[in-house]
Coordinates of N, CA, C and O in Angstrom, one line a residue:
M42 N -0.1 -14.4 -0.6 CA 0.9 -14.0 -1.5 C 0.8 -12.5 -1.8 O 1.8 -11.8 -1.9
I43 N -0.4 -12.0 -2.0 CA -0.6 -10.6 -2.4 C -0.1 -9.7 -1.2 O 0.6 -8.7 -1.5
A44 N -0.5 -10.0 0.0 CA -0.1 -9.2 1.1 C 1.4 -9.2 1.3 O 2.1 -8.2 1.5
A45 N 2.0 -10.4 1.1 CA 3.5 -10.5 1.2 C 4.2 -9.7 0.1 O 5.2 -9.0 0.3
A46 N 3.6 -9.8 -1.1 CA 4.2 -9.0 -2.2 C 4.1 -7.5 -2.0 O 5.0 -6.8 -2.2
R47 N 2.9 -7.1 -1.5 CA 2.7 -5.7 -1.3 C 3.7 -5.2 -0.2 O 4.4 -4.2 -0.4
E48 N 3.8 -5.9 0.9 CA 4.8 -5.5 1.9 C 6.2 -5.5 1.4 O 7.0 -4.5 1.7
T49 N 6.6 -6.5 0.6 CA 8.0 -6.5 0.0 C 8.2 -5.4 -1.0 O 9.2 -4.7 -0.9
F50 N 7.2 -5.2 -1.9 CA 7.4 -4.1 -2.8 C 7.4 -2.7 -2.1 O 8.2 -1.9 -2.5
V51 N 6.6 -2.5 -1.1 CA 6.6 -1.2 -0.4 C 8.0 -1.1 0.3 O 8.5 0.0 0.3
R52 N 8.5 -2.1 0.9 CA 9.7 -2.0 1.7 C 11.0 -1.9 0.7 O 11.9 -1.1 1.0
L53 N 11.0 -2.6 -0.4 CA 12.2 -2.6 -1.2 C 12.0 -2.0 -2.6 O 13.0 -1.8 -3.3
G54 N 10.8 -1.6 -3.0 CA 10.5 -1.0 -4.3 C 10.4 -2.1 -5.3 O 10.8 -3.3 -5.1
Y55 N 9.9 -1.8 -6.5 CA 9.7 -2.7 -7.5 C 11.1 -3.4 -8.0 O 11.2 -4.6 -8.1
H56 N 12.1 -2.5 -8.2 CA 13.3 -3.0 -8.7 C 14.2 -3.7 -7.6 O 15.0 -4.6 -7.9
G57 N 13.9 -3.4 -6.3 CA 14.7 -4.0 -5.3 C 14.1 -5.3 -4.8 O 14.8 -6.1 -4.2
A58 N 12.9 -5.6 -5.1 CA 12.2 -6.8 -4.6 C 12.4 -7.9 -5.6 O 12.3 -7.7 -6.8
S59 N 12.6 -9.1 -5.1 CA 12.7 -10.2 -6.0 C 11.6 -11.2 -5.8 O 11.0 -11.2 -4.7
L60 N 11.3 -12.0 -6.7 CA 10.2 -13.0 -6.6 C 10.6 -14.0 -5.5 O 9.8 -14.5 -4.7
R61 N 11.9 -14.3 -5.4 CA 12.4 -15.2 -4.3 C 12.1 -14.6 -2.9 O 11.6 -15.3 -2.0
Q62 N 12.4 -13.3 -2.8 CA 12.1 -12.7 -1.5 C 10.6 -12.7 -1.2 O 10.2 -12.9 0.0
I63 N 9.8 -12.5 -2.2 CA 8.3 -12.4 -2.0 C 7.9 -13.8 -1.6 O 7.0 -14.0 -0.7
A64 N 8.4 -14.9 -2.3 CA 8.0 -16.2 -2.0 C 8.3 -16.6 -0.5 O 7.5 -17.2 0.2
L65 N 9.5 -16.2 -0.1 CA 9.9 -16.4 1.3 C 9.0 -15.7 2.3 O 8.6 -16.3 3.3
Q66 N 8.7 -14.4 2.0 CA 7.8 -13.6 2.8 C 6.4 -14.3 2.9 O 5.8 -14.3 3.9
A67 N 6.0 -14.8 1.8 CA 4.7 -15.4 1.7 C 4.7 -16.9 2.2 O 3.6 -17.5 2.3
D68 N 5.8 -17.4 2.6 CA 6.0 -18.8 3.1 C 5.4 -19.7 2.0 O 4.6 -20.6 2.3
T69 N 5.9 -19.5 0.8 CA 5.4 -20.4 -0.3 C 6.6 -20.7 -1.2 O 7.7 -20.2 -0.9
T70 N 6.4 -21.4 -2.2 CA 7.5 -21.7 -3.2 C 7.5 -20.8 -4.4 O 6.4 -20.2 -4.7
M71 N 8.6 -20.7 -5.1 CA 8.7 -20.0 -6.3 C 7.7 -20.6 -7.3 O 7.0 -19.8 -8.0
A72 N 7.6 -21.9 -7.4 CA 6.7 -22.5 -8.3 C 5.2 -22.1 -8.1 O 4.5 -21.8 -9.0
M73 N 4.8 -22.0 -6.8 CA 3.5 -21.6 -6.5 C 3.2 -20.2 -6.8 O 2.2 -19.8 -7.4
L74 N 4.2 -19.3 -6.6 CA 4.1 -17.9 -7.0 C 4.0 -17.8 -8.5 O 3.1 -17.1 -8.9
Y75 N 4.8 -18.5 -9.2 CA 4.7 -18.4 -10.7 C 3.4 -19.0 -11.2 O 2.9 -18.6 -12.3
R76 N 2.8 -19.9 -10.5 CA 1.6 -20.5 -10.9 C 0.5 -19.4 -11.0 O -0.3 -19.4 -11.9
Y77 N 0.5 -18.5 -10.1 CA -0.5 -17.5 -10.0 C -0.1 -16.2 -10.7 O -0.9 -15.4 -11.2
F78 N 1.2 -15.9 -10.7 CA 1.7 -14.7 -11.2 C 3.0 -15.0 -12.1 O 4.1 -15.1 -11.5
P79 N 2.8 -15.2 -13.4 CA 3.9 -15.6 -14.2 C 5.0 -14.6 -14.3 O 6.2 -14.9 -14.7
T80 N 4.7 -13.3 -14.0 CA 5.8 -12.3 -14.0 C 5.8 -11.4 -12.8 O 4.7 -11.3 -12.1
K81 N 6.9 -10.8 -12.5 CA 7.0 -9.9 -11.4 C 6.0 -8.7 -11.6 O 5.4 -8.2 -10.7
A82 N 5.9 -8.2 -12.9 CA 5.0 -7.1 -13.1 C 3.6 -7.4 -12.9 O 2.8 -6.6 -12.3
E83 N 3.1 -8.7 -13.2 CA 1.8 -9.1 -12.9 C 1.5 -9.1 -11.4 O 0.4 -8.7 -10.9
L84 N 2.5 -9.6 -10.6 CA 2.4 -9.6 -9.1 C 2.3 -8.2 -8.6 O 1.5 -7.9 -7.7
F85 N 3.1 -7.3 -9.2 CA 3.1 -5.9 -8.7 C 1.8 -5.3 -9.0 O 1.2 -4.6 -8.2
E86 N 1.3 -5.5 -10.2 CA 0.0 -5.0 -10.6 C -1.1 -5.5 -9.6 O -1.9 -4.7 -9.1
A87 N -1.1 -6.7 -9.3 CA -2.1 -7.3 -8.4 C -2.0 -6.8 -6.9 O -3.0 -6.5 -6.3
S88 N -0.8 -6.6 -6.5 CA -0.6 -6.2 -5.1 C -0.5 -4.7 -4.8 O -0.8 -4.3 -3.7
V89 N 0.0 -4.0 -5.8 CA 0.2 -2.5 -5.6 C -0.8 -1.7 -6.4 O -1.4 -0.8 -5.8
L90 N -1.0 -1.9 -7.7 CA -1.9 -1.1 -8.5 C -3.3 -1.4 -8.2 O -4.1 -0.5 -8.1
R91 N -3.7 -2.7 -8.0 CA -5.1 -3.1 -7.9 C -5.8 -2.4 -6.7 O -6.9 -2.0 -6.9
P92 N -5.2 -2.2 -5.5 CA -5.9 -1.5 -4.5 C -6.3 -0.1 -4.9 O -7.4 0.4 -4.6
F93 N -5.4 0.6 -5.6 CA -5.7 1.9 -6.1 C -6.9 1.9 -7.1 O -7.8 2.7 -7.1
E94 N -6.7 0.9 -8.1 CA -7.8 0.8 -9.1 C -9.1 0.5 -8.5 O -10.2 1.1 -8.9
E95 N -9.2 -0.4 -7.5 CA -10.4 -0.8 -6.8 C -11.0 0.4 -6.1 O -12.2 0.7 -6.1
F96 N -10.1 1.2 -5.4 CA -10.6 2.3 -4.6 C -11.2 3.4 -5.6 O -12.3 3.8 -5.4
V97 N -10.6 3.7 -6.7 CA -11.1 4.7 -7.6 C -12.4 4.1 -8.3 O -13.3 4.9 -8.5
A98 N -12.4 2.9 -8.6 CA -13.6 2.3 -9.2 C -14.8 2.4 -8.3 O -15.9 2.8 -8.7
D99 N -14.6 2.1 -7.0 CA -15.7 2.3 -6.0 C -16.1 3.8 -5.9 O -17.2 4.1 -5.7
L100 N -15.1 4.6 -5.9 CA -15.4 6.1 -5.8 C -16.2 6.6 -7.0 O -17.2 7.3 -6.8
V101 N -15.8 6.2 -8.2 CA -16.6 6.6 -9.4 C -18.0 5.9 -9.4 O -19.0 6.6 -9.7
K102 N -18.1 4.7 -8.9 CA -19.4 4.0 -8.9 C -20.3 4.8 -7.9 O -21.5 5.0 -8.1
E103 N -19.7 5.1 -6.7 CA -20.5 5.9 -5.7 C -20.9 7.2 -6.3 O -22.1 7.7 -6.1
W104 N -20.1 7.8 -7.1 CA -20.3 9.1 -7.7 C -21.5 9.0 -8.7 O -22.4 9.8 -8.8
R105 N -21.4 7.9 -9.6 CA -22.4 7.7 -10.6 C -23.8 7.4 -9.9 O -24.8 7.8 -10.5
N106 N -23.8 6.7 -8.8 CA -25.0 6.4 -8.1 C -25.7 7.6 -7.4 O -26.9 7.5 -7.1
A107 N -24.9 8.6 -7.1 CA -25.4 9.8 -6.5 C -26.2 10.6 -7.5 O -25.7 10.8 -8.6
S108 N -27.3 11.1 -7.1 CA -28.1 11.9 -8.1 C -27.4 13.2 -8.3 O -27.2 14.0 -7.3
T109 N -27.1 13.6 -9.5 CA -26.5 14.8 -9.8 C -27.4 16.0 -9.4 O -26.9 17.1 -9.2
S110 N -28.7 15.8 -9.5 CA -29.6 16.9 -9.2 C -29.8 17.1 -7.7 O -30.2 18.2 -7.3
T111 N -29.4 16.1 -6.8 CA -29.6 16.3 -5.4 C -28.3 16.6 -4.6 O -28.3 17.0 -3.5
L112 N -27.2 16.3 -5.2 CA -25.9 16.5 -4.6 C -25.3 17.7 -5.1 O -24.8 17.8 -6.2
P113 N -25.2 18.8 -4.3 CA -24.6 20.1 -4.7 C -23.1 19.9 -5.1 O -22.4 19.0 -4.5
T114 N -22.7 20.7 -6.0 CA -21.3 20.6 -6.5 C -20.3 20.7 -5.3 O -19.4 19.9 -5.3
P115 N -20.4 21.6 -4.3 CA -19.4 21.6 -3.3 C -19.4 20.3 -2.5 O -18.3 19.8 -2.1
E116 N -20.5 19.6 -2.3 CA -20.5 18.3 -1.6 C -19.8 17.2 -2.4 O -19.1 16.4 -1.9
L117 N -20.1 17.3 -3.7 CA -19.6 16.3 -4.6 C -18.0 16.4 -4.6 O -17.3 15.4 -4.5
I118 N -17.6 17.6 -4.8 CA -16.1 17.9 -4.9 C -15.5 17.5 -3.5 O -14.4 16.9 -3.5
A119 N -16.1 17.9 -2.4 CA -15.5 17.7 -1.1 C -15.4 16.2 -0.9 O -14.4 15.7 -0.3
G120 N -16.5 15.4 -1.2 CA -16.5 14.0 -1.0 C -15.3 13.3 -1.7 O -14.6 12.5 -1.2
F121 N -15.2 13.6 -3.0 CA -14.1 13.1 -3.8 C -12.8 13.4 -3.3 O -11.9 12.6 -3.1
T122 N -12.6 14.7 -3.0 CA -11.3 15.2 -2.5 C -10.9 14.5 -1.1 O -9.8 14.0 -1.0
H123 N -11.8 14.4 -0.2 CA -11.6 13.8 1.1 C -11.2 12.4 1.0 O -10.3 11.9 1.6
Q124 N -12.0 11.7 0.2 CA -11.8 10.2 0.0 C -10.4 9.9 -0.6 O -9.7 9.0 -0.2
L125 N -10.1 10.6 -1.7 CA -8.8 10.4 -2.4 C -7.6 10.8 -1.5 O -6.6 10.1 -1.4
Y126 N -7.7 11.9 -0.8 CA -6.7 12.3 0.2 C -6.5 11.3 1.3 O -5.4 10.8 1.5
D127 N -7.6 10.8 1.9 CA -7.5 9.9 3.0 C -7.0 8.5 2.5 O -6.2 7.9 3.2
F128 N -7.4 8.1 1.3 CA -6.8 6.8 0.8 C -5.3 7.0 0.6 O -4.6 6.1 1.0
T129 N -4.9 8.1 0.1 CA -3.5 8.3 -0.2 C -2.7 8.3 1.1 O -1.6 7.7 1.2
V130 N -3.2 9.0 2.1 CA -2.5 9.1 3.4 C -2.4 7.7 4.0 O -1.4 7.3 4.5
T131 N -3.5 7.0 4.0 CA -3.6 5.6 4.6 C -2.7 4.7 3.9 O -2.1 3.8 4.5
H132 N -2.6 4.8 2.6 CA -1.8 3.9 1.8 C -0.6 4.6 1.2 O -0.2 4.4 0.0
R133 N 0.0 5.4 2.0 CA 1.2 6.2 1.5 C 2.3 5.4 0.9 O 2.8 5.7 -0.2
G134 N 2.7 4.3 1.6 CA 3.8 3.5 1.1 C 3.4 2.8 -0.3 O 4.2 2.8 -1.2
L135 N 2.2 2.4 -0.4 CA 1.7 1.8 -1.6 C 1.7 2.8 -2.8 O 2.2 2.5 -3.9
M136 N 1.2 4.0 -2.5 CA 1.2 5.0 -3.6 C 2.6 5.4 -4.0 O 2.9 5.6 -5.1
L137 N 3.5 5.6 -3.0 CA 4.9 6.0 -3.3 C 5.6 4.8 -4.1 O 6.3 5.1 -5.1
T138 N 5.3 3.6 -3.8 CA 5.8 2.5 -4.5 C 5.4 2.4 -5.9 O 6.1 2.2 -6.8
L139 N 4.1 2.7 -6.1 CA 3.5 2.7 -7.4 C 4.2 3.8 -8.3 O 4.6 3.5 -9.4
I140 N 4.3 5.0 -7.7 CA 4.9 6.1 -8.5 C 6.4 5.8 -8.7 O 6.9 6.0 -9.8
A141 N 7.1 5.3 -7.7 CA 8.6 5.1 -7.8 C 8.9 4.0 -8.8 O 9.9 4.0 -9.5
A142 N 8.0 3.0 -9.0 CA 8.3 1.9 -9.9 C 8.5 2.4 -11.3 O 9.2 1.8 -12.1
D143 N 7.8 3.5 -11.6 CA 7.9 4.0 -13.0 C 9.1 4.8 -13.2 O 9.4 5.2 -14.4
A144 N 9.9 5.2 -12.2 CA 11.0 6.1 -12.3 C 12.1 5.5 -13.2 O 12.9 6.3 -13.7
F145 N 12.2 4.2 -13.4 CA 13.3 3.6 -14.1 C 12.9 3.2 -15.5 O 13.6 2.5 -16.2
D146 N 11.7 3.6 -15.9 CA 11.2 3.4 -17.3 C 11.4 1.9 -17.7 O 11.9 1.6 -18.7
D147 N 10.9 1.0 -16.9 CA 10.9 -0.4 -17.1 C 9.8 -0.8 -18.0 O 8.6 -0.7 -17.7
D148 N 10.1 -1.3 -19.2 CA 9.1 -1.7 -20.1 C 8.1 -2.8 -19.6 O 7.0 -2.9 -20.1
S149 N 8.6 -3.6 -18.7 CA 7.8 -4.7 -18.1 C 6.6 -4.1 -17.3 O 5.6 -4.8 -17.0
L150 N 6.6 -2.8 -17.0 CA 5.6 -2.2 -16.3 C 4.5 -1.6 -17.2 O 3.6 -0.9 -16.7
G151 N 4.5 -1.9 -18.5 CA 3.6 -1.3 -19.4 C 2.1 -1.5 -19.0 O 1.3 -0.6 -19.1
D152 N 1.8 -2.7 -18.6 CA 0.4 -3.0 -18.2 C 0.0 -2.2 -16.9 O -1.1 -1.8 -16.7
V153 N 1.0 -2.0 -16.0 CA 0.7 -1.3 -14.8 C 0.5 0.2 -15.2 O -0.5 0.8 -14.7
R154 N 1.3 0.8 -16.1 CA 1.0 2.1 -16.5 C -0.3 2.2 -17.2 O -1.1 3.2 -17.0
A155 N -0.6 1.3 -18.1 CA -1.9 1.3 -18.8 C -3.1 1.2 -17.8 O -4.1 1.8 -17.9
G156 N -2.9 0.3 -16.7 CA -3.9 0.2 -15.7 C -4.1 1.5 -15.0 O -5.3 1.9 -14.7
F157 N -3.1 2.2 -14.6 CA -3.2 3.4 -13.9 C -3.8 4.5 -14.8 O -4.7 5.2 -14.4
T158 N -3.4 4.5 -16.1 CA -4.0 5.5 -17.0 C -5.5 5.2 -17.2 O -6.3 6.1 -17.2
Q159 N -5.9 4.0 -17.3 CA -7.3 3.6 -17.4 C -8.1 4.0 -16.2 O -9.2 4.5 -16.3
T160 N -7.5 3.9 -15.0 CA -8.1 4.3 -13.8 C -8.4 5.8 -13.8 O -9.5 6.2 -13.4
I161 N -7.4 6.6 -14.2 CA -7.6 8.0 -14.3 C -8.6 8.3 -15.4 O -9.5 9.2 -15.2
D162 N -8.6 7.6 -16.5 CA -9.6 7.9 -17.5 C -11.0 7.6 -17.1 O -12.0 8.3 -17.5
N163 N -11.2 6.7 -16.2 CA -12.6 6.5 -15.6 C -13.1 7.7 -14.9 O -14.2 8.0 -14.9
V164 N -12.2 8.4 -14.2 CA -12.5 9.6 -13.5 C -12.8 10.7 -14.5 O -13.8 11.4 -14.4
V165 N -12.0 10.8 -15.5 CA -12.2 11.8 -16.6 C -13.6 11.6 -17.2 O -14.3 12.6 -17.4
T166 N -13.9 10.4 -17.5 CA -15.2 10.1 -18.1 C -16.4 10.6 -17.2 O -17.3 11.2 -17.7
Q167 N -16.2 10.3 -15.9 CA -17.3 10.7 -15.0 C -17.3 12.3 -14.9 O -18.4 12.8 -14.8
V168 N -16.2 12.9 -14.8 CA -16.1 14.4 -14.8 C -16.8 15.0 -16.0 O -17.5 15.9 -15.9
M169 N -16.6 14.4 -17.2 CA -17.2 14.9 -18.4 C -18.7 14.7 -18.4 O -19.4 15.6 -18.8
A170 N -19.2 13.6 -17.8 CA -20.6 13.5 -17.6 C -21.2 14.5 -16.7 O -22.2 15.1 -16.9
E171 N -20.5 14.8 -15.6 CA -20.9 15.8 -14.6 C -20.8 17.2 -15.2 O -21.7 18.0 -15.0
R172 N -19.8 17.4 -16.0 CA -19.6 18.7 -16.7 C -20.9 19.0 -17.5 O -21.4 20.1 -17.4
E173 N -21.4 18.1 -18.3 CA -22.6 18.3 -19.1 C -23.8 18.5 -18.2 O -24.6 19.4 -18.4
A174 N -23.9 17.7 -17.2 CA -25.1 17.7 -16.3 C -25.1 19.0 -15.5 O -26.2 19.5 -15.2
R175 N -24.0 19.5 -15.1 CA -23.9 20.6 -14.2 C -23.5 21.9 -14.8 O -23.4 22.9 -14.2
G176 N -23.2 21.9 -16.1 CA -22.9 23.1 -16.8 C -21.5 23.6 -16.5 O -21.2 24.8 -16.5
W177 N -20.6 22.7 -16.3 CA -19.2 23.1 -16.0 C -18.5 23.3 -17.4 O -17.5 22.6 -17.7
D178 N -18.9 24.2 -18.2 CA -18.4 24.3 -19.5 C -17.0 24.9 -19.6 O -16.3 24.8 -20.6
D179 N -16.5 25.6 -18.6 CA -15.2 26.2 -18.6 C -14.1 25.3 -18.3 O -12.9 25.8 -18.3
I180 N -14.3 24.0 -18.0 CA -13.1 23.2 -17.7 C -12.8 22.2 -18.8 O -13.7 21.7 -19.5
D181 N -11.6 21.9 -19.0 CA -11.1 20.9 -19.9 C -10.9 19.7 -19.0 O -9.9 19.5 -18.4
A182 N -11.9 18.8 -19.0 CA -11.9 17.7 -18.0 C -10.7 16.7 -18.3 O -10.2 16.1 -17.3
E183 N -10.3 16.6 -19.5 CA -9.2 15.7 -19.8 C -7.8 16.2 -19.2 O -6.9 15.4 -19.0
I184 N -7.8 17.5 -18.9 CA -6.6 18.0 -18.2 C -6.9 18.2 -16.7 O -6.1 17.9 -15.8
A185 N -8.0 18.9 -16.5 CA -8.4 19.2 -15.1 C -8.5 18.1 -14.1 O -8.1 18.1 -13.0
A186 N -9.2 17.0 -14.6 CA -9.4 15.9 -13.7 C -8.1 15.2 -13.2 O -7.8 15.0 -12.0
P187 N -7.2 14.8 -14.2 CA -6.0 14.2 -13.8 C -5.1 15.2 -13.0 O -4.4 14.8 -12.0
A188 N -5.1 16.4 -13.4 CA -4.3 17.4 -12.6 C -4.8 17.6 -11.2 O -4.0 17.7 -10.3
T189 N -6.1 17.6 -11.1 CA -6.7 17.7 -9.7 C -6.3 16.5 -8.9 O -6.0 16.6 -7.7
M190 N -6.4 15.3 -9.5 CA -6.1 14.1 -8.7 C -4.6 14.2 -8.3 O -4.2 13.8 -7.2
A191 N -3.7 14.6 -9.2 CA -2.3 14.7 -8.9 C -2.1 15.7 -7.8 O -1.2 15.5 -6.9
M192 N -2.8 16.8 -7.8 CA -2.7 17.8 -6.7 C -3.1 17.2 -5.3 O -2.4 17.3 -4.3
I193 N -4.2 16.5 -5.3 CA -4.6 15.8 -4.1 C -3.6 14.8 -3.6 O -3.2 14.8 -2.4
I194 N -3.3 13.9 -4.5 CA -2.3 12.8 -4.2 C -1.0 13.4 -3.7 O -0.4 13.0 -2.7
S195 N -0.4 14.3 -4.5 CA 0.9 14.9 -4.1 C 0.8 15.6 -2.8 O 1.8 15.6 -2.0
T196 N -0.3 16.3 -2.5 CA -0.4 17.0 -1.2 C -0.4 16.0 -0.1 O 0.2 16.2 1.0
A197 N -1.1 14.9 -0.3 CA -1.2 13.9 0.8 C 0.2 13.2 0.9 O 0.6 12.9 2.1
L198 N 0.9 13.0 -0.2 CA 2.2 12.3 -0.1 C 3.3 13.2 0.4 O 4.2 12.7 1.1
L199 N 3.3 14.5 0.1 CA 4.4 15.4 0.4 C 4.1 16.4 1.5 O 4.8 17.3 1.7
G200 N 3.0 16.1 2.2 CA 2.6 17.1 3.2 C 3.7 17.4 4.2 O 3.9 18.6 4.5
D201 N 4.5 16.4 4.6 CA 5.6 16.7 5.6 C 6.6 17.6 5.0 O 7.2 18.4 5.6
W202 N 6.8 17.5 3.7 CA 7.8 18.4 3.0 C 7.2 19.7 2.7 O 7.9 20.8 2.8
L203 N 6.0 19.7 2.3 CA 5.3 21.0 1.8 C 5.1 22.0 3.0 O 5.2 23.2 2.8
F204 N 4.8 21.4 4.2 CA 4.5 22.3 5.3 C 5.5 22.3 6.4 O 5.3 22.7 7.5
D205 N 6.7 21.8 6.2 CA 7.8 21.7 7.1 C 8.3 23.1 7.3 O 8.5 23.9 6.4
G206 N 8.6 23.5 8.6 CA 9.2 24.8 8.9 C 8.2 25.9 9.0 O 8.6 27.0 9.2
Q207 N 6.9 25.6 9.0 CA 5.9 26.6 9.2 C 5.3 26.5 10.6 O 4.1 26.8 10.7
G208 N 6.0 26.0 11.5 CA 5.4 25.8 12.8 C 4.7 24.5 12.8 O 5.1 23.6 12.2
A209 N 3.6 24.5 13.5 CA 2.8 23.3 13.5 C 2.2 23.0 12.1 O 1.7 24.0 11.5
P210 N 2.3 21.8 11.6 CA 1.7 21.5 10.3 C 0.2 21.7 10.3 O -0.5 21.6 11.4
P211 N -0.4 22.1 9.2 CA -1.8 22.3 9.1 C -2.5 21.0 9.4 O -2.0 20.0 9.0
S212 N -3.7 21.1 9.9 CA -4.5 19.9 10.2 C -5.1 19.4 8.9 O -5.1 20.0 7.9
R213 N -5.4 18.1 8.9 CA -6.1 17.4 7.8 C -7.3 18.3 7.3 O -7.5 18.5 6.1
D214 N -8.1 18.7 8.3 CA -9.3 19.4 7.9 C -9.0 20.8 7.2 O -9.6 21.2 6.3
R215 N -7.9 21.4 7.7 CA -7.5 22.7 7.1 C -7.1 22.5 5.6 O -7.4 23.2 4.7
I216 N -6.3 21.4 5.5 CA -5.7 21.1 4.1 C -6.9 20.7 3.2 O -7.0 21.3 2.1
L217 N -7.8 19.9 3.7 CA -8.9 19.5 2.8 C -9.9 20.6 2.5 O -10.4 20.7 1.4
T218 N -10.1 21.5 3.5 CA -10.9 22.7 3.2 C -10.4 23.5 2.1 O -11.1 23.9 1.2
E219 N -9.1 23.7 2.1 CA -8.4 24.6 1.1 C -8.4 23.9 -0.2 O -8.6 24.5 -1.3
L220 N -8.1 22.6 -0.3 CA -8.0 21.9 -1.5 C -9.4 21.9 -2.2 O -9.6 22.2 -3.4
T221 N -10.4 21.7 -1.4 CA -11.8 21.7 -1.9 C -12.2 23.0 -2.4 O -12.8 23.2 -3.4
R222 N -11.9 24.1 -1.6 CA -12.2 25.4 -2.0 C -11.6 25.8 -3.3 O -12.2 26.4 -4.2
Y223 N -10.3 25.4 -3.4 CA -9.6 25.7 -4.7 C -10.2 25.0 -5.9 O -10.4 25.6 -6.9
E224 N -10.6 23.7 -5.7 CA -11.3 23.0 -6.8 C -12.6 23.6 -7.2 O -12.9 23.7 -8.3
I225 N -13.4 24.0 -6.2 CA -14.7 24.5 -6.4 C -14.6 25.9 -7.2 O -15.3 26.1 -8.2
R226 N -13.7 26.7 -6.8 CA -13.4 27.9 -7.5 C -13.0 27.7 -8.9 O -13.4 28.4 -9.8
A227 N -12.2 26.7 -9.1 CA -11.7 26.4 -10.5 C -12.8 25.9 -11.4 O -12.9 26.3 -12.5
I228 N -13.7 25.1 -10.8 CA -14.8 24.5 -11.6 C -15.9 25.5 -11.8 O -16.5 25.7 -12.9
T229 N -16.3 26.2 -10.7 CA -17.5 27.1 -10.8 C -17.2 28.5 -11.1 O -18.1 29.3 -11.4
G230 N -15.9 28.9 -10.9 CA -15.6 30.3 -11.0 C -16.0 31.2 -9.8 O -16.0 32.4 -9.9
R231 N -16.5 30.5 -8.8 CA -16.9 31.3 -7.6 C -16.1 30.9 -6.4 O -15.7 29.8 -6.1

């Protein structure tokens, strides 16, 4: 059901997809779908938001498990940037669907918005811990962390638009090198 819902939401968007279409795609009944997901928003959360939440939770867990004293700042920043960028490129449809669902200010998506915000807050909390441990006193983590994530995600999502008309588009490595360099300079001032 989750896979069918994800595919349907990505193809039709939150507002274009119906629970009936999802049930047909999943080769199940509406009653069975409602048994597990009483609302469309809950199914959307499970099939579209949850993969992003789980990815970020794993990323933050990996970050917490890495010794701050042994992992240099450039490696820490590069690892985070590369993984978030690659996730976004790999799950482009999912991420666009997640963002587009909010475009119509649907109150039923309140839990989805709250889940997304909590996911970002988990990163902010980790950045604040790193800030203290690493002496990153010049950054406002509550602004810098979400803005940095937005920069990485939007670059991955809009790459075709951002770099169109400039001849051959820049390689993934070139993009990631510059994003990482930009972040390191912003954090360390070097």
